[in-house]
Amino acid sequence: MSSEETLYHRLGGEEQISSIVDDFYERVLDDESVAGFFDDVDMAAQRAHQTQFLSAVAGGPVEYDGAEMREAHEGLGLEQEHFAAIATHLEASLREFDVSDEAVEDIMSEVAALEDDILVR
């Protein structure tokens, strides 16, 4: 693997990231502890948005144009247990698609760095 290869490429590019995101949201929507946060959400748009976000975070040729994390999650009432559940589902989806341990750790580190903004604290 080239030292110049981005996390985006290590994840398999946009098509693979899109598949990971689809799996992730299937897990999230099956989890009663967090599914309610998505009751009034256009899930096709949410999946596209999340694919764009994950691609941008991973260093892909994508510019994220969504709201800032704090702004996007303001007023949702997310707590630590919700964040942990979502992170667990993301990690499970990454592993389902045989993402390397190193890449999983890199993505989960990026997610962890967003925790305070997502929980609006």
N, CA, C and O atoms as CSV, one atom per row, in Angstrom:
chain,resi,resn,atom,element,x,y,z
A,1,MET,N,N,0.845,-1.182,0.000
A,1,MET,CA,C,0.000,0.000,0.000
A,1,MET,C,C,0.887,1.241,0.000
A,1,MET,O,O,1.835,1.344,0.779
A,2,SER,N,N,0.575,2.144,-0.854
A,2,SER,CA,C,1.320,3.385,-0.958
A,2,SER,C,C,1.071,4.262,0.269
A,2,SER,O,O,-0.045,4.311,0.785
A,3,SER,N,N,2.096,4.942,0.724
A,3,SER,CA,C,1.932,5.832,1.867
A,3,SER,C,C,1.054,7.028,1.487
A,3,SER,O,O,0.555,7.741,2.357
A,4,GLU,N,N,0.870,7.242,0.170
A,4,GLU,CA,C,0.052,8.354,-0.287
A,4,GLU,C,C,-1.405,7.943,-0.477
A,4,GLU,O,O,-2.249,8.785,-0.785
A,5,GLU,N,N,-1.705,6.677,-0.301
A,5,GLU,CA,C,-3.072,6.208,-0.471
A,5,GLU,C,C,-3.942,6.754,0.664
A,5,GLU,O,O,-3.614,6.591,1.839
A,6,THR,N,N,-5.029,7.389,0.309
A,6,THR,CA,C,-5.898,7.991,1.321
A,6,THR,C,C,-6.773,6.937,1.978
A,6,THR,O,O,-6.947,5.831,1.465
A,7,LEU,N,N,-7.308,7.307,3.110
A,7,LEU,CA,C,-8.270,6.445,3.800
A,7,LEU,C,C,-9.460,6.181,2.882
A,7,LEU,O,O,-10.014,5.082,2.877
A,8,TYR,N,N,-9.844,7.172,2.119
A,8,TYR,CA,C,-10.931,7.028,1.144
A,8,TYR,C,C,-10.669,5.839,0.220
A,8,TYR,O,O,-11.558,5.016,-0.001
A,9,HIS,N,N,-9.460,5.749,-0.316
A,9,HIS,CA,C,-9.102,4.642,-1.201
A,9,HIS,C,C,-9.012,3.324,-0.442
A,9,HIS,O,O,-9.381,2.273,-0.966
A,10,ARG,N,N,-8.521,3.382,0.795
A,10,ARG,CA,C,-8.431,2.164,1.600
A,10,ARG,C,C,-9.822,1.633,1.942
A,10,ARG,O,O,-9.995,0.432,2.150
A,11,LEU,N,N,-10.807,2.521,2.000
A,11,LEU,CA,C,-12.191,2.094,2.262
A,11,LEU,C,C,-12.859,1.541,1.007
A,11,LEU,O,O,-13.898,0.887,1.099
A,12,GLY,N,N,-12.283,1.792,-0.150
A,12,GLY,CA,C,-12.834,1.258,-1.384
A,12,GLY,C,C,-13.516,2.277,-2.275
A,12,GLY,O,O,-14.177,1.902,-3.243
A,13,GLY,N,N,-13.369,3.565,-1.968
A,13,GLY,CA,C,-13.945,4.600,-2.807
A,13,GLY,C,C,-15.432,4.792,-2.566
A,13,GLY,O,O,-16.018,4.184,-1.669
A,14,GLU,N,N,-16.034,5.652,-3.387
A,14,GLU,CA,C,-17.413,6.080,-3.167
A,14,GLU,C,C,-18.418,4.925,-3.201
A,14,GLU,O,O,-19.321,4.874,-2.366
A,15,GLU,N,N,-18.277,4.016,-4.136
A,15,GLU,CA,C,-19.247,2.920,-4.236
A,15,GLU,C,C,-19.235,2.054,-2.976
A,15,GLU,O,O,-20.290,1.712,-2.441
A,16,GLN,N,N,-18.058,1.708,-2.513
A,16,GLN,CA,C,-17.941,0.887,-1.306
A,16,GLN,C,C,-18.407,1.660,-0.075
A,16,GLN,O,O,-19.074,1.098,0.793
A,17,ILE,N,N,-18.062,2.933,0.004
A,17,ILE,CA,C,-18.499,3.753,1.132
A,17,ILE,C,C,-20.018,3.849,1.142
A,17,ILE,O,O,-20.631,3.791,2.208
A,18,SER,N,N,-20.627,3.993,-0.014
A,18,SER,CA,C,-22.082,4.030,-0.114
A,18,SER,C,C,-22.704,2.730,0.400
A,18,SER,O,O,-23.726,2.763,1.086
A,19,SER,N,N,-22.105,1.602,0.079
A,19,SER,CA,C,-22.593,0.306,0.569
A,19,SER,C,C,-22.435,0.193,2.083
A,19,SER,O,O,-23.313,-0.336,2.765
A,20,ILE,N,N,-21.325,0.687,2.600
A,20,ILE,CA,C,-21.107,0.684,4.046
A,20,ILE,C,C,-22.168,1.541,4.733
A,20,ILE,O,O,-22.722,1.150,5.760
A,21,VAL,N,N,-22.444,2.701,4.165
A,21,VAL,CA,C,-23.451,3.611,4.732
A,21,VAL,C,C,-24.837,2.957,4.707
A,21,VAL,O,O,-25.591,3.078,5.672
A,22,ASP,N,N,-25.179,2.273,3.625
A,22,ASP,CA,C,-26.468,1.573,3.559
A,22,ASP,C,C,-26.583,0.535,4.672
A,22,ASP,O,O,-27.605,0.453,5.352
A,23,ASP,N,N,-25.535,-0.248,4.849
A,23,ASP,CA,C,-25.525,-1.260,5.908
A,23,ASP,C,C,-25.642,-0.595,7.282
A,23,ASP,O,O,-26.390,-1.054,8.145
A,24,PHE,N,N,-24.900,0.480,7.465
A,24,PHE,CA,C,-24.913,1.234,8.716
A,24,PHE,C,C,-26.332,1.684,9.062
A,24,PHE,O,O,-26.780,1.492,10.193
A,25,TYR,N,N,-27.042,2.278,8.105
A,25,TYR,CA,C,-28.387,2.759,8.403
A,25,TYR,C,C,-29.386,1.625,8.603
A,25,TYR,O,O,-30.362,1.794,9.334
A,26,GLU,N,N,-29.169,0.490,7.980
A,26,GLU,CA,C,-30.020,-0.668,8.275
A,26,GLU,C,C,-29.868,-1.049,9.741
A,26,GLU,O,O,-30.856,-1.336,10.418
A,27,ARG,N,N,-28.650,-1.051,10.224
A,27,ARG,CA,C,-28.390,-1.366,11.635
A,27,ARG,C,C,-29.010,-0.318,12.562
A,27,ARG,O,O,-29.640,-0.656,13.565
A,28,VAL,N,N,-28.823,0.946,12.215
A,28,VAL,CA,C,-29.338,2.040,13.041
A,28,VAL,C,C,-30.862,1.972,13.124
A,28,VAL,O,O,-31.438,2.087,14.206
A,29,LEU,N,N,-31.504,1.784,11.982
A,29,LEU,CA,C,-32.967,1.772,11.962
A,29,LEU,C,C,-33.552,0.535,12.631
A,29,LEU,O,O,-34.724,0.530,13.008
A,30,ASP,N,N,-32.748,-0.513,12.782
A,30,ASP,CA,C,-33.180,-1.718,13.500
A,30,ASP,C,C,-32.962,-1.599,15.008
A,30,ASP,O,O,-33.391,-2.470,15.766
A,31,ASP,N,N,-32.305,-0.537,15.443
A,31,ASP,CA,C,-31.979,-0.333,16.852
A,31,ASP,C,C,-32.977,0.637,17.470
A,31,ASP,O,O,-32.933,1.836,17.197
A,32,GLU,N,N,-33.877,0.117,18.303
A,32,GLU,CA,C,-34.926,0.943,18.898
A,32,GLU,C,C,-34.378,2.101,19.728
A,32,GLU,O,O,-35.059,3.110,19.909
A,33,SER,N,N,-33.159,1.964,20.231
A,33,SER,CA,C,-32.607,3.031,21.081
A,33,SER,C,C,-32.252,4.294,20.287
A,33,SER,O,O,-32.129,5.371,20.870
A,34,VAL,N,N,-32.088,4.174,18.970
A,34,VAL,CA,C,-31.721,5.343,18.159
A,34,VAL,C,C,-32.595,5.543,16.922
A,34,VAL,O,O,-32.561,6.615,16.318
A,35,ALA,N,N,-33.361,4.553,16.541
A,35,ALA,CA,C,-34.161,4.642,15.305
A,35,ALA,C,C,-35.114,5.835,15.315
A,35,ALA,O,O,-35.353,6.434,14.266
A,36,GLY,N,N,-35.659,6.190,16.465
A,36,GLY,CA,C,-36.612,7.288,16.563
A,36,GLY,C,C,-36.062,8.632,16.119
A,36,GLY,O,O,-36.824,9.510,15.712
A,37,PHE,N,N,-34.754,8.802,16.192
A,37,PHE,CA,C,-34.150,10.052,15.752
A,37,PHE,C,C,-34.301,10.248,14.240
A,37,PHE,O,O,-34.083,11.347,13.730
A,38,PHE,N,N,-34.673,9.180,13.525
A,38,PHE,CA,C,-34.759,9.224,12.070
A,38,PHE,C,C,-36.192,9.113,11.560
A,38,PHE,O,O,-36.410,8.933,10.361
A,39,ASP,N,N,-37.172,9.218,12.461
A,39,ASP,CA,C,-38.576,9.057,12.084
A,39,ASP,C,C,-39.017,9.998,10.970
A,39,ASP,O,O,-39.732,9.579,10.060
A,40,ASP,N,N,-38.614,11.233,11.027
A,40,ASP,CA,C,-39.046,12.225,10.039
A,40,ASP,C,C,-37.934,12.619,9.073
A,40,ASP,O,O,-37.925,13.726,8.534
A,41,VAL,N,N,-37.004,11.704,8.864
A,41,VAL,CA,C,-35.847,11.992,8.020
A,41,VAL,C,C,-36.012,11.307,6.666
A,41,VAL,O,O,-36.405,10.142,6.599
A,42,ASP,N,N,-35.716,12.023,5.602
A,42,ASP,CA,C,-35.668,11.448,4.254
A,42,ASP,C,C,-34.401,10.592,4.206
A,42,ASP,O,O,-33.292,11.111,4.080
A,43,MET,N,N,-34.583,9.283,4.308
A,43,MET,CA,C,-33.423,8.403,4.452
A,43,MET,C,C,-32.581,8.306,3.180
A,43,MET,O,O,-31.377,8.063,3.268
A,44,ALA,N,N,-33.175,8.488,2.013
A,44,ALA,CA,C,-32.365,8.499,0.787
A,44,ALA,C,C,-31.410,9.694,0.816
A,44,ALA,O,O,-30.230,9.567,0.489
A,45,ALA,N,N,-31.928,10.835,1.207
A,45,ALA,CA,C,-31.091,12.026,1.318
A,45,ALA,C,C,-30.063,11.865,2.432
A,45,ALA,O,O,-28.915,12.285,2.287
A,46,GLN,N,N,-30.474,11.258,3.542
A,46,GLN,CA,C,-29.566,11.044,4.668
A,46,GLN,C,C,-28.411,10.121,4.283
A,46,GLN,O,O,-27.258,10.366,4.636
A,47,ARG,N,N,-28.743,9.058,3.556
A,47,ARG,CA,C,-27.694,8.132,3.107
A,47,ARG,C,C,-26.709,8.836,2.178
A,47,ARG,O,O,-25.497,8.660,2.306
A,48,ALA,N,N,-27.225,9.630,1.245
A,48,ALA,CA,C,-26.350,10.366,0.321
A,48,ALA,C,C,-25.480,11.361,1.084
A,48,ALA,O,O,-24.290,11.504,0.806
A,49,HIS,N,N,-26.087,12.036,2.039
A,49,HIS,CA,C,-25.373,13.014,2.866
A,49,HIS,C,C,-24.268,12.332,3.669
A,49,HIS,O,O,-23.147,12.837,3.739
A,50,GLN,N,N,-24.581,11.190,4.272
A,50,GLN,CA,C,-23.602,10.473,5.089
A,50,GLN,C,C,-22.471,9.920,4.225
A,50,GLN,O,O,-21.314,9.909,4.646
A,51,THR,N,N,-22.801,9.465,3.024
A,51,THR,CA,C,-21.770,8.979,2.100
A,51,THR,C,C,-20.823,10.118,1.743
A,51,THR,O,O,-19.607,9.931,1.706
A,52,GLN,N,N,-21.377,11.294,1.482
A,52,GLN,CA,C,-20.571,12.469,1.178
A,52,GLN,C,C,-19.688,12.834,2.373
A,52,GLN,O,O,-18.500,13.116,2.215
A,53,PHE,N,N,-20.278,12.827,3.560
A,53,PHE,CA,C,-19.527,13.180,4.757
A,53,PHE,C,C,-18.381,12.193,5.006
A,53,PHE,O,O,-17.240,12.604,5.217
A,54,LEU,N,N,-18.688,10.896,4.980
A,54,LEU,CA,C,-17.665,9.883,5.244
A,54,LEU,C,C,-16.570,9.936,4.181
A,54,LEU,O,O,-15.392,9.766,4.497
A,55,SER,N,N,-16.945,10.169,2.936
A,55,SER,CA,C,-15.961,10.284,1.857
A,55,SER,C,C,-15.038,11.480,2.082
A,55,SER,O,O,-13.827,11.379,1.888
A,56,ALA,N,N,-15.609,12.601,2.489
A,56,ALA,CA,C,-14.803,13.798,2.732
A,56,ALA,C,C,-13.870,13.601,3.924
A,56,ALA,O,O,-12.691,13.949,3.861
A,57,VAL,N,N,-14.405,13.040,5.011
A,57,VAL,CA,C,-13.596,12.784,6.212
A,57,VAL,C,C,-12.433,11.846,5.894
A,57,VAL,O,O,-11.351,11.960,6.471
A,58,ALA,N,N,-12.672,10.922,4.970
A,58,ALA,CA,C,-11.657,9.932,4.616
A,58,ALA,C,C,-10.656,10.449,3.577
A,58,ALA,O,O,-9.789,9.705,3.119
A,59,GLY,N,N,-10.783,11.717,3.211
A,59,GLY,CA,C,-9.804,12.299,2.301
A,59,GLY,C,C,-10.107,12.076,0.837
A,59,GLY,O,O,-9.219,12.197,-0.007
A,60,GLY,N,N,-11.348,11.752,0.524
A,60,GLY,CA,C,-11.734,11.528,-0.860
A,60,GLY,C,C,-11.900,12.826,-1.627
A,60,GLY,O,O,-11.827,13.917,-1.062
A,61,PRO,N,N,-12.127,12.684,-2.936
A,61,PRO,CA,C,-12.282,13.863,-3.798
A,61,PRO,C,C,-13.698,14.431,-3.692
A,61,PRO,O,O,-14.352,14.689,-4.703
A,62,VAL,N,N,-14.153,14.618,-2.472
A,62,VAL,CA,C,-15.521,15.051,-2.202
A,62,VAL,C,C,-15.447,16.201,-1.216
A,62,VAL,O,O,-14.711,16.139,-0.232
A,63,GLU,N,N,-16.203,17.239,-1.479
A,63,GLU,CA,C,-16.276,18.340,-0.530
A,63,GLU,C,C,-17.594,18.239,0.215
A,63,GLU,O,O,-18.660,18.231,-0.400
A,64,TYR,N,N,-17.527,18.164,1.519
A,64,TYR,CA,C,-18.717,18.077,2.353
A,64,TYR,C,C,-19.369,19.446,2.401
A,64,TYR,O,O,-18.727,20.436,2.752
A,65,ASP,N,N,-20.652,19.502,2.045
A,65,ASP,CA,C,-21.335,20.792,2.037
A,65,ASP,C,C,-22.525,20.833,2.992
A,65,ASP,O,O,-23.409,21.680,2.866
A,66,GLY,N,N,-22.532,19.907,3.946
A,66,GLY,CA,C,-23.619,19.861,4.924
A,66,GLY,C,C,-23.379,20.828,6.070
A,66,GLY,O,O,-22.368,21.528,6.128
A,67,ALA,N,N,-24.338,20.844,6.975
A,67,ALA,CA,C,-24.251,21.715,8.149
A,67,ALA,C,C,-23.105,21.256,9.054
A,67,ALA,O,O,-22.688,20.098,9.026
A,68,GLU,N,N,-22.619,22.189,9.844
A,68,GLU,CA,C,-21.622,21.847,10.852
A,68,GLU,C,C,-22.244,20.839,11.825
A,68,GLU,O,O,-23.459,20.845,12.028
A,69,MET,N,N,-21.431,19.987,12.420
A,69,MET,CA,C,-21.932,18.916,13.295
A,69,MET,C,C,-22.799,19.446,14.433
A,69,MET,O,O,-23.886,18.925,14.683
A,70,ARG,N,N,-22.326,20.463,15.109
A,70,ARG,CA,C,-23.077,21.011,16.243
A,70,ARG,C,C,-24.433,21.529,15.767
A,70,ARG,O,O,-25.459,21.244,16.385
A,71,GLU,N,N,-24.440,22.275,14.688
A,71,GLU,CA,C,-25.673,22.837,14.136
A,71,GLU,C,C,-26.632,21.726,13.687
A,71,GLU,O,O,-27.834,21.804,13.938
A,72,ALA,N,N,-26.105,20.709,13.034
A,72,ALA,CA,C,-26.941,19.627,12.514
A,72,ALA,C,C,-27.594,18.810,13.620
A,72,ALA,O,O,-28.664,18.237,13.412
A,73,HIS,N,N,-26.968,18.747,14.792
A,73,HIS,CA,C,-27.477,17.900,15.876
A,73,HIS,C,C,-28.123,18.681,17.019
A,73,HIS,O,O,-28.605,18.099,17.991
A,74,GLU,N,N,-28.126,20.004,16.888
A,74,GLU,CA,C,-28.730,20.879,17.909
A,74,GLU,C,C,-30.203,20.518,18.107
A,74,GLU,O,O,-30.947,20.357,17.140
A,75,GLY,N,N,-30.609,20.394,19.353
A,75,GLY,CA,C,-32.014,20.166,19.669
A,75,GLY,C,C,-32.499,18.736,19.533
A,75,GLY,O,O,-33.676,18.462,19.767
A,76,LEU,N,N,-31.615,17.814,19.160
A,76,LEU,CA,C,-32.035,16.420,19.003
A,76,LEU,C,C,-32.096,15.672,20.331
A,76,LEU,O,O,-32.768,14.646,20.438
A,77,GLY,N,N,-31.400,16.181,21.335
A,77,GLY,CA,C,-31.395,15.520,22.630
A,77,GLY,C,C,-30.550,14.259,22.667
A,77,GLY,O,O,-30.832,13.332,23.426
A,78,LEU,N,N,-29.518,14.233,21.847
A,78,LEU,CA,C,-28.629,13.068,21.833
A,78,LEU,C,C,-27.821,12.999,23.120
A,78,LEU,O,O,-27.321,14.009,23.615
A,79,GLU,N,N,-27.707,11.805,23.642
A,79,GLU,CA,C,-26.927,11.546,24.860
A,79,GLU,C,C,-25.762,10.615,24.526
A,79,GLU,O,O,-25.681,10.082,23.420
A,80,GLN,N,N,-24.875,10.429,25.478
A,80,GLN,CA,C,-23.703,9.582,25.294
A,80,GLN,C,C,-24.084,8.188,24.805
A,80,GLN,O,O,-23.413,7.643,23.929
A,81,GLU,N,N,-25.143,7.603,25.352
A,81,GLU,CA,C,-25.519,6.236,24.944
A,81,GLU,C,C,-25.972,6.189,23.485
A,81,GLU,O,O,-25.789,5.171,22.817
A,82,HIS,N,N,-26.558,7.275,22.984
A,82,HIS,CA,C,-26.961,7.318,21.572
A,82,HIS,C,C,-25.721,7.384,20.685
A,82,HIS,O,O,-25.619,6.682,19.679
A,83,PHE,N,N,-24.781,8.243,21.078
A,83,PHE,CA,C,-23.533,8.359,20.325
A,83,PHE,C,C,-22.820,7.009,20.288
A,83,PHE,O,O,-22.345,6.580,19.236
A,84,ALA,N,N,-22.749,6.346,21.435
A,84,ALA,CA,C,-22.066,5.051,21.521
A,84,ALA,C,C,-22.752,4.008,20.637
A,84,ALA,O,O,-22.079,3.217,19.976
A,85,ALA,N,N,-24.086,4.003,20.621
A,85,ALA,CA,C,-24.815,3.044,19.784
A,85,ALA,C,C,-24.524,3.287,18.307
A,85,ALA,O,O,-24.270,2.345,17.557
A,86,ILE,N,N,-24.562,4.542,17.895
A,86,ILE,CA,C,-24.298,4.888,16.496
A,86,ILE,C,C,-22.867,4.494,16.118
A,86,ILE,O,O,-22.640,3.911,15.058
A,87,ALA,N,N,-21.912,4.811,16.981
A,87,ALA,CA,C,-20.515,4.464,16.715
A,87,ALA,C,C,-20.347,2.949,16.610
A,87,ALA,O,O,-19.605,2.466,15.754
A,88,THR,N,N,-21.026,2.203,17.470
A,88,THR,CA,C,-20.955,0.739,17.430
A,88,THR,C,C,-21.489,0.216,16.101
A,88,THR,O,O,-20.910,-0.698,15.513
A,89,HIS,N,N,-22.584,0.789,15.630
A,89,HIS,CA,C,-23.151,0.351,14.347
A,89,HIS,C,C,-22.216,0.694,13.185
A,89,HIS,O,O,-22.073,-0.093,12.250
A,90,LEU,N,N,-21.593,1.848,13.243
A,90,LEU,CA,C,-20.647,2.213,12.188
A,90,LEU,C,C,-19.470,1.245,12.167
A,90,LEU,O,O,-19.074,0.765,11.104
A,91,GLU,N,N,-18.921,0.962,13.327
A,91,GLU,CA,C,-17.789,0.032,13.372
A,91,GLU,C,C,-18.197,-1.348,12.855
A,91,GLU,O,O,-17.439,-1.980,12.120
A,92,ALA,N,N,-19.383,-1.817,13.229
A,92,ALA,CA,C,-19.862,-3.128,12.757
A,92,ALA,C,C,-20.010,-3.135,11.241
A,92,ALA,O,O,-19.673,-4.122,10.587
A,93,SER,N,N,-20.511,-2.041,10.683
A,93,SER,CA,C,-20.668,-1.965,9.224
A,93,SER,C,C,-19.315,-1.956,8.528
A,93,SER,O,O,-19.140,-2.621,7.507
A,94,LEU,N,N,-18.362,-1.215,9.064
A,94,LEU,CA,C,-17.019,-1.203,8.488
A,94,LEU,C,C,-16.427,-2.608,8.496
A,94,LEU,O,O,-15.837,-3.045,7.508
A,95,ARG,N,N,-16.582,-3.300,9.593
A,95,ARG,CA,C,-16.034,-4.662,9.700
A,95,ARG,C,C,-16.779,-5.641,8.793
A,95,ARG,O,O,-16.178,-6.575,8.264
A,96,GLU,N,N,-18.085,-5.430,8.613
A,96,GLU,CA,C,-18.882,-6.273,7.711
A,96,GLU,C,C,-18.326,-6.235,6.290
A,96,GLU,O,O,-18.415,-7.214,5.549
A,97,PHE,N,N,-17.753,-5.094,5.922
A,97,PHE,CA,C,-17.204,-4.916,4.579
A,97,PHE,C,C,-15.691,-5.141,4.540
A,97,PHE,O,O,-15.007,-4.694,3.619
A,98,ASP,N,N,-15.186,-5.840,5.550
A,98,ASP,CA,C,-13.770,-6.230,5.608
A,98,ASP,C,C,-12.807,-5.057,5.503
A,98,ASP,O,O,-11.734,-5.173,4.910
A,99,VAL,N,N,-13.196,-3.938,6.079
A,99,VAL,CA,C,-12.292,-2.789,6.152
A,99,VAL,C,C,-11.173,-3.172,7.121
A,99,VAL,O,O,-11.426,-3.770,8.166
A,100,SER,N,N,-9.958,-2.828,6.772
A,100,SER,CA,C,-8.812,-3.193,7.609
A,100,SER,C,C,-8.942,-2.599,9.005
A,100,SER,O,O,-9.589,-1.571,9.206
A,101,ASP,N,N,-8.314,-3.266,9.958
A,101,ASP,CA,C,-8.329,-2.771,11.337
A,101,ASP,C,C,-7.797,-1.338,11.417
A,101,ASP,O,O,-8.350,-0.497,12.126
A,102,GLU,N,N,-6.722,-1.077,10.682
A,102,GLU,CA,C,-6.121,0.257,10.698
A,102,GLU,C,C,-7.112,1.308,10.177
A,102,GLU,O,O,-7.234,2.384,10.762
A,103,ALA,N,N,-7.809,1.004,9.098
A,103,ALA,CA,C,-8.776,1.948,8.539
A,103,ALA,C,C,-9.969,2.133,9.481
A,103,ALA,O,O,-10.474,3.245,9.636
A,104,VAL,N,N,-10.417,1.041,10.109
A,104,VAL,CA,C,-11.511,1.145,11.083
A,104,VAL,C,C,-11.087,2.072,12.215
A,104,VAL,O,O,-11.847,2.954,12.616
A,105,GLU,N,N,-9.882,1.876,12.728
A,105,GLU,CA,C,-9.379,2.725,13.807
A,105,GLU,C,C,-9.307,4.185,13.374
A,105,GLU,O,O,-9.645,5.082,14.146
A,106,ASP,N,N,-8.865,4.426,12.136
A,106,ASP,CA,C,-8.765,5.795,11.633
A,106,ASP,C,C,-10.145,6.452,11.560
A,106,ASP,O,O,-10.313,7.593,11.990
A,107,ILE,N,N,-11.120,5.742,11.023
A,107,ILE,CA,C,-12.479,6.295,10.916
A,107,ILE,C,C,-13.067,6.516,12.307
A,107,ILE,O,O,-13.647,7.568,12.574
A,108,MET,N,N,-12.923,5.547,13.181
A,108,MET,CA,C,-13.502,5.676,14.519
A,108,MET,C,C,-12.841,6.809,15.293
A,108,MET,O,O,-13.491,7.446,16.122
A,109,SER,N,N,-11.571,7.071,15.042
A,109,SER,CA,C,-10.890,8.216,15.671
A,109,SER,C,C,-11.481,9.533,15.173
A,109,SER,O,O,-11.672,10.474,15.943
A,110,GLU,N,N,-11.766,9.581,13.873
A,110,GLU,CA,C,-12.398,10.779,13.302
A,110,GLU,C,C,-13.775,11.002,13.922
A,110,GLU,O,O,-14.141,12.131,14.246
A,111,VAL,N,N,-14.532,9.922,14.085
A,111,VAL,CA,C,-15.870,10.012,14.688
A,111,VAL,C,C,-15.760,10.459,16.142
A,111,VAL,O,O,-16.507,11.333,16.581
A,112,ALA,N,N,-14.837,9.865,16.888
A,112,ALA,CA,C,-14.663,10.222,18.291
A,112,ALA,C,C,-14.337,11.704,18.453
A,112,ALA,O,O,-14.770,12.337,19.417
A,113,ALA,N,N,-13.577,12.253,17.515
A,113,ALA,CA,C,-13.204,13.668,17.577
A,113,ALA,C,C,-14.418,14.588,17.411
A,113,ALA,O,O,-14.360,15.763,17.771
A,114,LEU,N,N,-15.502,14.059,16.872
A,114,LEU,CA,C,-16.723,14.848,16.648
A,114,LEU,C,C,-17.734,14.727,17.782
A,114,LEU,O,O,-18.772,15.388,17.766
A,115,GLU,N,N,-17.431,13.884,18.765
A,115,GLU,CA,C,-18.407,13.579,19.811
A,115,GLU,C,C,-18.970,14.817,20.502
A,115,GLU,O,O,-20.188,14.939,20.627
A,116,ASP,N,N,-18.133,15.724,20.948
A,116,ASP,CA,C,-18.630,16.903,21.668
A,116,ASP,C,C,-19.564,17.744,20.798
A,116,ASP,O,O,-20.580,18.240,21.284
A,117,ASP,N,N,-19.231,17.907,19.530
A,117,ASP,CA,C,-20.096,18.677,18.631
A,117,ASP,C,C,-21.412,17.964,18.372
A,117,ASP,O,O,-22.465,18.601,18.341
A,118,ILE,N,N,-21.365,16.650,18.186
A,118,ILE,CA,C,-22.586,15.876,17.930
A,118,ILE,C,C,-23.503,15.882,19.152
A,118,ILE,O,O,-24.725,15.953,19.026
A,119,LEU,N,N,-22.898,15.806,20.328
A,119,LEU,CA,C,-23.696,15.825,21.562
A,119,LEU,C,C,-23.961,17.248,22.047
A,119,LEU,O,O,-24.575,17.441,23.096
A,120,VAL,N,N,-23.509,18.233,21.298
A,120,VAL,CA,C,-23.723,19.654,21.572
A,120,VAL,C,C,-23.346,19.988,23.017
A,120,VAL,O,O,-24.153,20.492,23.799
A,121,ARG,N,N,-22.093,19.686,23.332
A,121,ARG,CA,C,-21.607,20.024,24.677
A,121,ARG,C,C,-20.311,20.779,24.616
A,121,ARG,O,O,-19.759,21.142,25.655
